[in-house]
PDB file of C-alpha atoms in Angstrom:
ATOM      1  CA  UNK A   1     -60.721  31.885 171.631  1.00 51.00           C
ATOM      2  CA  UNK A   2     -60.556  30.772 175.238  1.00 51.00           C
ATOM      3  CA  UNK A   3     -60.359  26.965 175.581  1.00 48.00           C
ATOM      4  CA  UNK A   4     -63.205  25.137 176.867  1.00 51.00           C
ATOM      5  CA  UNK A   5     -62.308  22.526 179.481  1.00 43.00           C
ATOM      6  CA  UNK A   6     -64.391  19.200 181.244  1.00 39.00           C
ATOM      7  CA  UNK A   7     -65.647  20.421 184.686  1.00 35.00           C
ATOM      8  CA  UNK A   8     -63.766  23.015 186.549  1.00 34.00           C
ATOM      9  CA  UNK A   9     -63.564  27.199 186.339  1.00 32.00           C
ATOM     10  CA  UNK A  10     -62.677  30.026 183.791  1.00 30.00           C
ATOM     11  CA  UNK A  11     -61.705  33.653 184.389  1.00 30.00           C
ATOM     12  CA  UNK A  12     -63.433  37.112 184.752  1.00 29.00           C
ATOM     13  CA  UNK A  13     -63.361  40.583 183.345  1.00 31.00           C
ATOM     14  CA  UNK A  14     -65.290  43.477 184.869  1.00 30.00           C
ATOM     15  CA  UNK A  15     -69.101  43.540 185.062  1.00 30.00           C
ATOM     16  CA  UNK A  16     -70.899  46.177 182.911  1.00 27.00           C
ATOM     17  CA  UNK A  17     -73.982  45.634 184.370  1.00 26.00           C
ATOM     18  CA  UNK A  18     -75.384  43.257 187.508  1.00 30.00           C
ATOM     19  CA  UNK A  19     -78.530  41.413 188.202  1.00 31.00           C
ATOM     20  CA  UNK A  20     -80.138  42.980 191.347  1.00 33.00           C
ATOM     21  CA  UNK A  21     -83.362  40.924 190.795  1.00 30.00           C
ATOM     22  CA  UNK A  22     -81.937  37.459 190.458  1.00 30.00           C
ATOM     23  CA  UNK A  23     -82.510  35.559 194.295  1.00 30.00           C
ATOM     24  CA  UNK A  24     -80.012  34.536 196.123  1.00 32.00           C
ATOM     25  CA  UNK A  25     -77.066  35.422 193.250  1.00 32.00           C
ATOM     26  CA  UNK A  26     -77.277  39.518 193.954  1.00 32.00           C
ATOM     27  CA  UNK A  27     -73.899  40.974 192.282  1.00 32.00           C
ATOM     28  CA  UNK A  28     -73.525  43.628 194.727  1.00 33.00           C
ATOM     29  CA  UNK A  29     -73.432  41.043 197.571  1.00 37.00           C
ATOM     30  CA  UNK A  30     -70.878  38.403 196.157  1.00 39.00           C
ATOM     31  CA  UNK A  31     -68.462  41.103 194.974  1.00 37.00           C
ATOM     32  CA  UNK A  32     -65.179  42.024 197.051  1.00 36.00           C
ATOM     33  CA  UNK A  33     -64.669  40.489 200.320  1.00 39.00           C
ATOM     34  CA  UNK A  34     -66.159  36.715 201.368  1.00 42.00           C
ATOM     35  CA  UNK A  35     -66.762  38.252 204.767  1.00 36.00           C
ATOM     36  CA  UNK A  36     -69.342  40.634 204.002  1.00 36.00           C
ATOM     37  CA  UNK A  37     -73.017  40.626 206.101  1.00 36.00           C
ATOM     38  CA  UNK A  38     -74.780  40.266 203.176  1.00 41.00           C
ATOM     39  CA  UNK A  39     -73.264  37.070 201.478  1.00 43.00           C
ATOM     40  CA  UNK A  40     -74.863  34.225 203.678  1.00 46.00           C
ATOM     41  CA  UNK A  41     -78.074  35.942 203.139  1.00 46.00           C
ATOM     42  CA  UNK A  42     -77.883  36.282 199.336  1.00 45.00           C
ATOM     43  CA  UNK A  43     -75.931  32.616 198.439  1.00 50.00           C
ATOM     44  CA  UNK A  44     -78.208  30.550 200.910  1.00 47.00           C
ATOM     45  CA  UNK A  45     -81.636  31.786 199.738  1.00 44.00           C
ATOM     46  CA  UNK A  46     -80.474  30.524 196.191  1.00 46.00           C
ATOM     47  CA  UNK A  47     -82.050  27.120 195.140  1.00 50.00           C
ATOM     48  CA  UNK A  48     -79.869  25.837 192.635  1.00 71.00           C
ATOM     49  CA  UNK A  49     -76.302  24.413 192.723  1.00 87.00           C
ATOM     50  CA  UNK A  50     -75.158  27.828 191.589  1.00 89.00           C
ATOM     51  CA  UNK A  51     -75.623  28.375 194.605  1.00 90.00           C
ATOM     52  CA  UNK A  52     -73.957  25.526 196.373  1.00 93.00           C
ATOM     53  CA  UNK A  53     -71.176  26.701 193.744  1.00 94.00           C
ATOM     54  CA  UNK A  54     -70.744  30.513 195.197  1.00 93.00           C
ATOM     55  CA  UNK A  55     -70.228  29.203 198.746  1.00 94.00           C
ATOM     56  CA  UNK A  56     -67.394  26.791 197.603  1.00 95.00           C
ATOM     57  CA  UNK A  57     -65.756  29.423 196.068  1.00 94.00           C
ATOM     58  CA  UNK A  58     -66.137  32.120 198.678  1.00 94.00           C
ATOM     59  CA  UNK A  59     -64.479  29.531 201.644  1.00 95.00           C
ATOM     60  CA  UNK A  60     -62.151  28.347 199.009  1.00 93.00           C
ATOM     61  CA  UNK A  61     -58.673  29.833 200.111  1.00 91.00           C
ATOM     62  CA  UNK A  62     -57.494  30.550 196.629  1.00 90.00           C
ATOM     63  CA  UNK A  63     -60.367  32.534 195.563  1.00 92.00           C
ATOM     64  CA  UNK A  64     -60.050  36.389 196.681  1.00 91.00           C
ATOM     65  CA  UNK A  65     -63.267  37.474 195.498  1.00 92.00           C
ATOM     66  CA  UNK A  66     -66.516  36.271 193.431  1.00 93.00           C
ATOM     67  CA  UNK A  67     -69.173  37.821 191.846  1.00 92.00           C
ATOM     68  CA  UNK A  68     -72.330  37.004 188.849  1.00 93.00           C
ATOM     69  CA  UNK A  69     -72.072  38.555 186.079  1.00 92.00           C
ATOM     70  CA  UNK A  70     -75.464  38.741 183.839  1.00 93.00           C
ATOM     71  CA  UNK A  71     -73.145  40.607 180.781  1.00 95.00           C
ATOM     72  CA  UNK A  72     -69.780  41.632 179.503  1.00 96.00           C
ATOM     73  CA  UNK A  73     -69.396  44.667 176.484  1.00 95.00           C
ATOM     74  CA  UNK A  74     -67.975  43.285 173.206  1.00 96.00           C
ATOM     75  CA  UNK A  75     -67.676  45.160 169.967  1.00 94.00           C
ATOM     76  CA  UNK A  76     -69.653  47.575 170.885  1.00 94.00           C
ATOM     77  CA  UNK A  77     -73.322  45.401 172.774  1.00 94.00           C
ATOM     78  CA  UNK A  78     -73.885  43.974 175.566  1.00 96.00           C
ATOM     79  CA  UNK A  79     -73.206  40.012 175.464  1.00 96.00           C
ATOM     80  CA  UNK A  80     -75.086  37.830 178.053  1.00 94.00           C
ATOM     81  CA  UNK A  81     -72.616  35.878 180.326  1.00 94.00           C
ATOM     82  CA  UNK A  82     -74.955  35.140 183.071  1.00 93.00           C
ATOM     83  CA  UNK A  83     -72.089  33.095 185.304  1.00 93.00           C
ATOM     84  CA  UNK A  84     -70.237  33.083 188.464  1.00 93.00           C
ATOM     85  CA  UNK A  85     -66.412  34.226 187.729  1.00 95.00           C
ATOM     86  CA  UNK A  86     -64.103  34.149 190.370  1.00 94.00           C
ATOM     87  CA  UNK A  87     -60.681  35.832 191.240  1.00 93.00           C
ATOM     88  CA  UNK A  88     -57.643  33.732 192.308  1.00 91.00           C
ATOM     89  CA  UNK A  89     -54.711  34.623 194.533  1.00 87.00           C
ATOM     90  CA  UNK A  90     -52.453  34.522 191.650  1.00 87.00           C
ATOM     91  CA  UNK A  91     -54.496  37.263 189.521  1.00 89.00           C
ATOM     92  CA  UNK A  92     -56.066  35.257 187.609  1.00 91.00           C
ATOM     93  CA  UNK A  93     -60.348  35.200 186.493  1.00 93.00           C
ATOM     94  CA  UNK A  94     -61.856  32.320 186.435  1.00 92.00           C
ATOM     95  CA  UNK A  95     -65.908  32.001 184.836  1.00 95.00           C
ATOM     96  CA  UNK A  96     -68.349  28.484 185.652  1.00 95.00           C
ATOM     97  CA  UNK A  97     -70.763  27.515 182.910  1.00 94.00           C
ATOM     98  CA  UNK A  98     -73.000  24.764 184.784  1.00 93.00           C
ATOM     99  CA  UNK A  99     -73.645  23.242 181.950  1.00 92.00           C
ATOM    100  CA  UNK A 100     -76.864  21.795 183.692  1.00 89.00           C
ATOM    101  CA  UNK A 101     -78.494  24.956 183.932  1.00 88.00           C
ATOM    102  CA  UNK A 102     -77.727  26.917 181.662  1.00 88.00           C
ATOM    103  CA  UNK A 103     -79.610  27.860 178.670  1.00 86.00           C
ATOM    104  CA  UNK A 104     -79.738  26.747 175.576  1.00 89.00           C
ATOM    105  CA  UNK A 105     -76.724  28.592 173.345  1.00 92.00           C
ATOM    106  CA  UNK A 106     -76.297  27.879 169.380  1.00 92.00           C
ATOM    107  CA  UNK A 107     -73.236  27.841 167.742  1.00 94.00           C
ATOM    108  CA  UNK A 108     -73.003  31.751 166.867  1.00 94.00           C
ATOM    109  CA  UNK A 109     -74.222  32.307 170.732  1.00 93.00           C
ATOM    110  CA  UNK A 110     -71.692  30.325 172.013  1.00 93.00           C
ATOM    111  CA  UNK A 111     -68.876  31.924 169.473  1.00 95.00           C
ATOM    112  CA  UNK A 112     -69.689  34.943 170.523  1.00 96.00           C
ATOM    113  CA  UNK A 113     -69.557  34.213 174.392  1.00 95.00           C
ATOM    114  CA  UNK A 114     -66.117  33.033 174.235  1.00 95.00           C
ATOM    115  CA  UNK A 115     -64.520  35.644 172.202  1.00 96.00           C
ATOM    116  CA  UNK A 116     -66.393  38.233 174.559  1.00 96.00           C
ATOM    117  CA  UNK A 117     -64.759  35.918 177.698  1.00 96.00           C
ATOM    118  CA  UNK A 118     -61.361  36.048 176.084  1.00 95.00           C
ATOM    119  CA  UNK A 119     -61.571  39.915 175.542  1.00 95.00           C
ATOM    120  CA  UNK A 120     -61.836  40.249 178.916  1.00 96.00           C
ATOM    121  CA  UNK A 121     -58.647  38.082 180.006  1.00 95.00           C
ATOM    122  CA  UNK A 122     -61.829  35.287 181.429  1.00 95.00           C
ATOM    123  CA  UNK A 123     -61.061  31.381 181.111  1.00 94.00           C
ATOM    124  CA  UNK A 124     -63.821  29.794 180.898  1.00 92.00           C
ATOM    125  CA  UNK A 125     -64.229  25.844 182.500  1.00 88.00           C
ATOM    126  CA  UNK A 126     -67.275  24.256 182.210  1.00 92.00           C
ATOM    127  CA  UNK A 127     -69.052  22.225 185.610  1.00 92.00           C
ATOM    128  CA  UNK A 128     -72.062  20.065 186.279  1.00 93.00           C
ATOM    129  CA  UNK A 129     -73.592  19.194 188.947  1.00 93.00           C
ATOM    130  CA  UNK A 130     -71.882  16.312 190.195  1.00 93.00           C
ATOM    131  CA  UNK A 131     -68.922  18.172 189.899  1.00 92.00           C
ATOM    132  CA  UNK A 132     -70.671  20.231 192.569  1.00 94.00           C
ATOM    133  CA  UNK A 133     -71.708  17.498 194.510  1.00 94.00           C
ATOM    134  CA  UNK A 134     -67.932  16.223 194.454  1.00 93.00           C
ATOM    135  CA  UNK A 135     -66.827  14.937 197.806  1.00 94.00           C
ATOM    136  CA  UNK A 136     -65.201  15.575 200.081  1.00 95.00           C
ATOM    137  CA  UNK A 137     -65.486  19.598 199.225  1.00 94.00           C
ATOM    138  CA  UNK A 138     -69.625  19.749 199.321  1.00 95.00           C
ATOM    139  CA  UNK A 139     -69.847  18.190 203.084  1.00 95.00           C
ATOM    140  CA  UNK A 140     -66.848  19.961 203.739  1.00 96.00           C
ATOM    141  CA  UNK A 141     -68.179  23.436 202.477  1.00 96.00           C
ATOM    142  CA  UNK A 142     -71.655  22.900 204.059  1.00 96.00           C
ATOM    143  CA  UNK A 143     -69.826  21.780 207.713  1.00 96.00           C
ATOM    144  CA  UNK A 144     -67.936  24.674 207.752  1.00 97.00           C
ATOM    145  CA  UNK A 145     -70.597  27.728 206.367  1.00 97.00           C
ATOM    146  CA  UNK A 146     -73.160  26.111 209.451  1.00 96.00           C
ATOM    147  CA  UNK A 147     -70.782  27.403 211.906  1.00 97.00           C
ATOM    148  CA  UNK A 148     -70.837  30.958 210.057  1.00 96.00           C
ATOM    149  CA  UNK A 149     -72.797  32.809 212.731  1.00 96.00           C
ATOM    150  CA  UNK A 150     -70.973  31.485 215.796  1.00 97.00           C
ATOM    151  CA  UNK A 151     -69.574  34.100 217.776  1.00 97.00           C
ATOM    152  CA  UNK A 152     -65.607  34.034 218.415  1.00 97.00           C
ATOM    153  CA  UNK A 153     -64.663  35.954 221.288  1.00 97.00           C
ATOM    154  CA  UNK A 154     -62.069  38.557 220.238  1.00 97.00           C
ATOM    155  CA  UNK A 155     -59.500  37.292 222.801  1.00 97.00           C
ATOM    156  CA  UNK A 156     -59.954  33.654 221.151  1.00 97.00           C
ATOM    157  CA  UNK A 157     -59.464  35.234 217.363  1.00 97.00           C
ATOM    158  CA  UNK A 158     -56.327  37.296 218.819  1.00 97.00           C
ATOM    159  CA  UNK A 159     -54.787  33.958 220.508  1.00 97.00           C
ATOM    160  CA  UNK A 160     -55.683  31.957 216.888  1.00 97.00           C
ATOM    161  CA  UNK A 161     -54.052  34.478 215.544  1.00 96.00           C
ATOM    162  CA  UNK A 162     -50.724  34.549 216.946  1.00 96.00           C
ATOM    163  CA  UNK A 163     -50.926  30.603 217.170  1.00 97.00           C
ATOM    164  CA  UNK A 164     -50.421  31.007 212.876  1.00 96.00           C
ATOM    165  CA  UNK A 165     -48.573  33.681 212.917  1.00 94.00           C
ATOM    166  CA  UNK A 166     -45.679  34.724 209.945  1.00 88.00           C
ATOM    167  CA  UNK A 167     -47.436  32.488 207.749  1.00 90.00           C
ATOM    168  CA  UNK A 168     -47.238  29.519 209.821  1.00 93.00           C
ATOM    169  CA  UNK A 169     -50.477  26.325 209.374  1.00 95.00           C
ATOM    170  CA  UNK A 170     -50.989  24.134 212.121  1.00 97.00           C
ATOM    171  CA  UNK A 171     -53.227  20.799 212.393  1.00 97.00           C
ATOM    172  CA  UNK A 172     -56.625  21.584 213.859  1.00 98.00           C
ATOM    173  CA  UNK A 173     -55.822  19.551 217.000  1.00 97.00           C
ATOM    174  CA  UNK A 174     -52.475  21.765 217.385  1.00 97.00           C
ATOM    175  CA  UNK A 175     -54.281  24.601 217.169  1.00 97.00           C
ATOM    176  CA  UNK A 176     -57.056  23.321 219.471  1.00 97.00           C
ATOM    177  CA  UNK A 177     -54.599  22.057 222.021  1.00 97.00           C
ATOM    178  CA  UNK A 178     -52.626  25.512 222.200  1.00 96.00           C
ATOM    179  CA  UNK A 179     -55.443  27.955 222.208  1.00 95.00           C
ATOM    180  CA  UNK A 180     -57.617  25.239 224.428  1.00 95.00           C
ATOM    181  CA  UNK A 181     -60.444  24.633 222.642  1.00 95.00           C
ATOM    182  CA  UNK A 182     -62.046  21.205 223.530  1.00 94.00           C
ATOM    183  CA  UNK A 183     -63.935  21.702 220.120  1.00 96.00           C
ATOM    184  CA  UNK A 184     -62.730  23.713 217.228  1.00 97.00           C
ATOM    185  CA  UNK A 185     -64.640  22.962 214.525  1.00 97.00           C
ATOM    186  CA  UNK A 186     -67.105  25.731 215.132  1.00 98.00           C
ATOM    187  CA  UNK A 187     -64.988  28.288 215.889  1.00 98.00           C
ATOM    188  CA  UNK A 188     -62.854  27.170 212.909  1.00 98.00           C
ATOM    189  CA  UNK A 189     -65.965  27.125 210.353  1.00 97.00           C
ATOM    190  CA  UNK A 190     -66.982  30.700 211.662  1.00 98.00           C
ATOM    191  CA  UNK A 191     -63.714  31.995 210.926  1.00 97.00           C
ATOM    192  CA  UNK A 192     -63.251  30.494 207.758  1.00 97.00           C
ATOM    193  CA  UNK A 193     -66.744  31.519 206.747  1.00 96.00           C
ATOM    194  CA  UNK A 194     -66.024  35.122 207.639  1.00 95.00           C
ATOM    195  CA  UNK A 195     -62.774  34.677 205.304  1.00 94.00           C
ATOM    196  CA  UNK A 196     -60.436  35.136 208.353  1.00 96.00           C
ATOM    197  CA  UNK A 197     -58.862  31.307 208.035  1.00 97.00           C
ATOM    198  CA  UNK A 198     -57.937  28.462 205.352  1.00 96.00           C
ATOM    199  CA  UNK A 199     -58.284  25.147 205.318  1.00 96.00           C
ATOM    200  CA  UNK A 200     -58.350  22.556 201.970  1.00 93.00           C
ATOM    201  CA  UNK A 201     -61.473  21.861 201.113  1.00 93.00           C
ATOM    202  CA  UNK A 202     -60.590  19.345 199.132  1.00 92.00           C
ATOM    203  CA  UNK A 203     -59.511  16.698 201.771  1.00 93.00           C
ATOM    204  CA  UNK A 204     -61.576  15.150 203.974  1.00 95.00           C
ATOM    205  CA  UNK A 205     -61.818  17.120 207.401  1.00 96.00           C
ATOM    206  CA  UNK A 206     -60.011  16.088 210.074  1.00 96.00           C
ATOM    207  CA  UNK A 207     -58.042  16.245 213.417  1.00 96.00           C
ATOM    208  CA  UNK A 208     -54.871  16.533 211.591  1.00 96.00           C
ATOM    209  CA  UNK A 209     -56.433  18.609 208.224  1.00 97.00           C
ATOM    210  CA  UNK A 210     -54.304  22.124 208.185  1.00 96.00           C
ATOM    211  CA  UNK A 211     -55.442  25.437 209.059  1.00 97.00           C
ATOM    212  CA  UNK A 212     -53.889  28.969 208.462  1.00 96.00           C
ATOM    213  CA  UNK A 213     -54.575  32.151 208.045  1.00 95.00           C
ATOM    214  CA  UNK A 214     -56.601  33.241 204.770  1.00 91.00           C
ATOM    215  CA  UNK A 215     -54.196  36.410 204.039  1.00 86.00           C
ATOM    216  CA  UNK A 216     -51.183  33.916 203.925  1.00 83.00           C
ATOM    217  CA  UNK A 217     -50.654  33.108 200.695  1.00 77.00           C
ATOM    218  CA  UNK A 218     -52.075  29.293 200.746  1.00 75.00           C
ATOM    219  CA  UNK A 219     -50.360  26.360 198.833  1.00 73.00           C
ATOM    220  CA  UNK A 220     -51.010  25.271 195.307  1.00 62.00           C
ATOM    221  CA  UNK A 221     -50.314  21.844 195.152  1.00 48.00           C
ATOM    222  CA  UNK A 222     -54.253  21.230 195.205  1.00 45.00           C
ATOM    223  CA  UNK A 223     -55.176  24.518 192.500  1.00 45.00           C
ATOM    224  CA  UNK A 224     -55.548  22.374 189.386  1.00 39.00           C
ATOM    225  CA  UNK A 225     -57.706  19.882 190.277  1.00 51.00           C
ATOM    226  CA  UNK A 226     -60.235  22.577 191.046  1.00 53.00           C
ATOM    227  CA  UNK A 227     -59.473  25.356 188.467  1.00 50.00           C
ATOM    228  CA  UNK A 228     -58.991  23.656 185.879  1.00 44.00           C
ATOM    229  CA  UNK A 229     -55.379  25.078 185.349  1.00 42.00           C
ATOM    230  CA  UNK A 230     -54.064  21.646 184.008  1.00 40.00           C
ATOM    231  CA  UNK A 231     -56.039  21.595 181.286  1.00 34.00           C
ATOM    232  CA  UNK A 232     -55.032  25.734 179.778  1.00 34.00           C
TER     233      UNK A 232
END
């Protein structure tokens, strides 16, 4: 039975069915890529911290792809899940229970939830809110995703590009100073909003905070104090 740990994620399996009537947590819009048209549309209408929870995790460089999942098959039914489960860079699935909204589960419900999760090859970690709230990630997140709709010239994404090229992170005043940007920090949030560069959310943002590129393999110094990965 997968282990239940304080705060932090779990892992996934694949959906059997999606929710295309929940707002703001559409399936078909969180699934693949984090750079898709239709994700700031369907995470920013939501009005809970699952919400707030799905745009960590898409501009979080160790996550590859996120989705909700309303149900997983098991023995034969359908068992509700009704979580956000996430895919890590190592292969991994990782599942959220916010314990603060979730429903109520009993003993057998629960039971049958995690033996459904482990079935699948899904961790599950379970978060509250102030885990959500957790700083310096939440103003770090929200800085970043209100740049998502700035427009980066393609001359300006080519240069950023070859700046961090062969795997290579710079600071963002390095960068700044050798593509010329007097301020970066828009161009820097659109592109990591549109899944085309990292940066550690988890450290407070600043001049010298590092940036790369999101299909370099990022380091994971940081990865268990977010996924939980201490604790399995």
């Amino acid at each position: 039975m997968p282990k239940k740990t304080d705060m932090p994620p779990s892992a996934i399996g694949h959906p059997v069915r999606t929710d295309e009537s929940r707002p703001g947590l559409r399936a078909n819009a969180l699934r693949r890529t984090r750079h898709s048209r239709d994700i700031p549309h369907a995470v920013s209408s939501s009005c809970s911290k699952a919400g707030e929870l799905a745009l960590q995790l898409l501009l979080d460089p160790h996550v590859t792809s996120v989705e909700f999942l309303t149900s997983l098959s098991f023995s034969g039914r359908e068992v509700p899940v009704e979580m956000f489960v996430a895919e890590l860079d190592d292969g991994s699935r990782v599942s959220f229970d916010i314990i603060d909204e979730r429903a109520y589960r009993d003993l057998d419900a629960d039971g049958l939830l995690l033996l459904t999760l482990k079935s699948h090859s899904i961790c599950i970690i379970e978060i509250d809110r102030a885990s959500i709230d957790s700083q310096p990630r939440a103003n770090n997140t929200c800085r970043l995703w209100s740049y998502r709709d700035h427009q980066v010239p393609v001359q300006l994404r080519a240069a950023i590009d070859r700046a961090l090229a062969s795997g290579r992170r710079l600071t963002i005043r390095s960068l700044a100073n050798i593509i010329g940007l007097h301020d970066p920090i828009p161009t820097i949030g659109a592109l990591v909003s549109q899944g085309v560069l990292a940066i550690d959310l988890s450290r407070p943002l600043r001049p010298h905070s590092l940036v790369g590129r999101r299909s370099d393999r990022w380091p994971v110094a940081r990865r268990p104090g977010w996924f939980g990965k201490d604790g399995q």
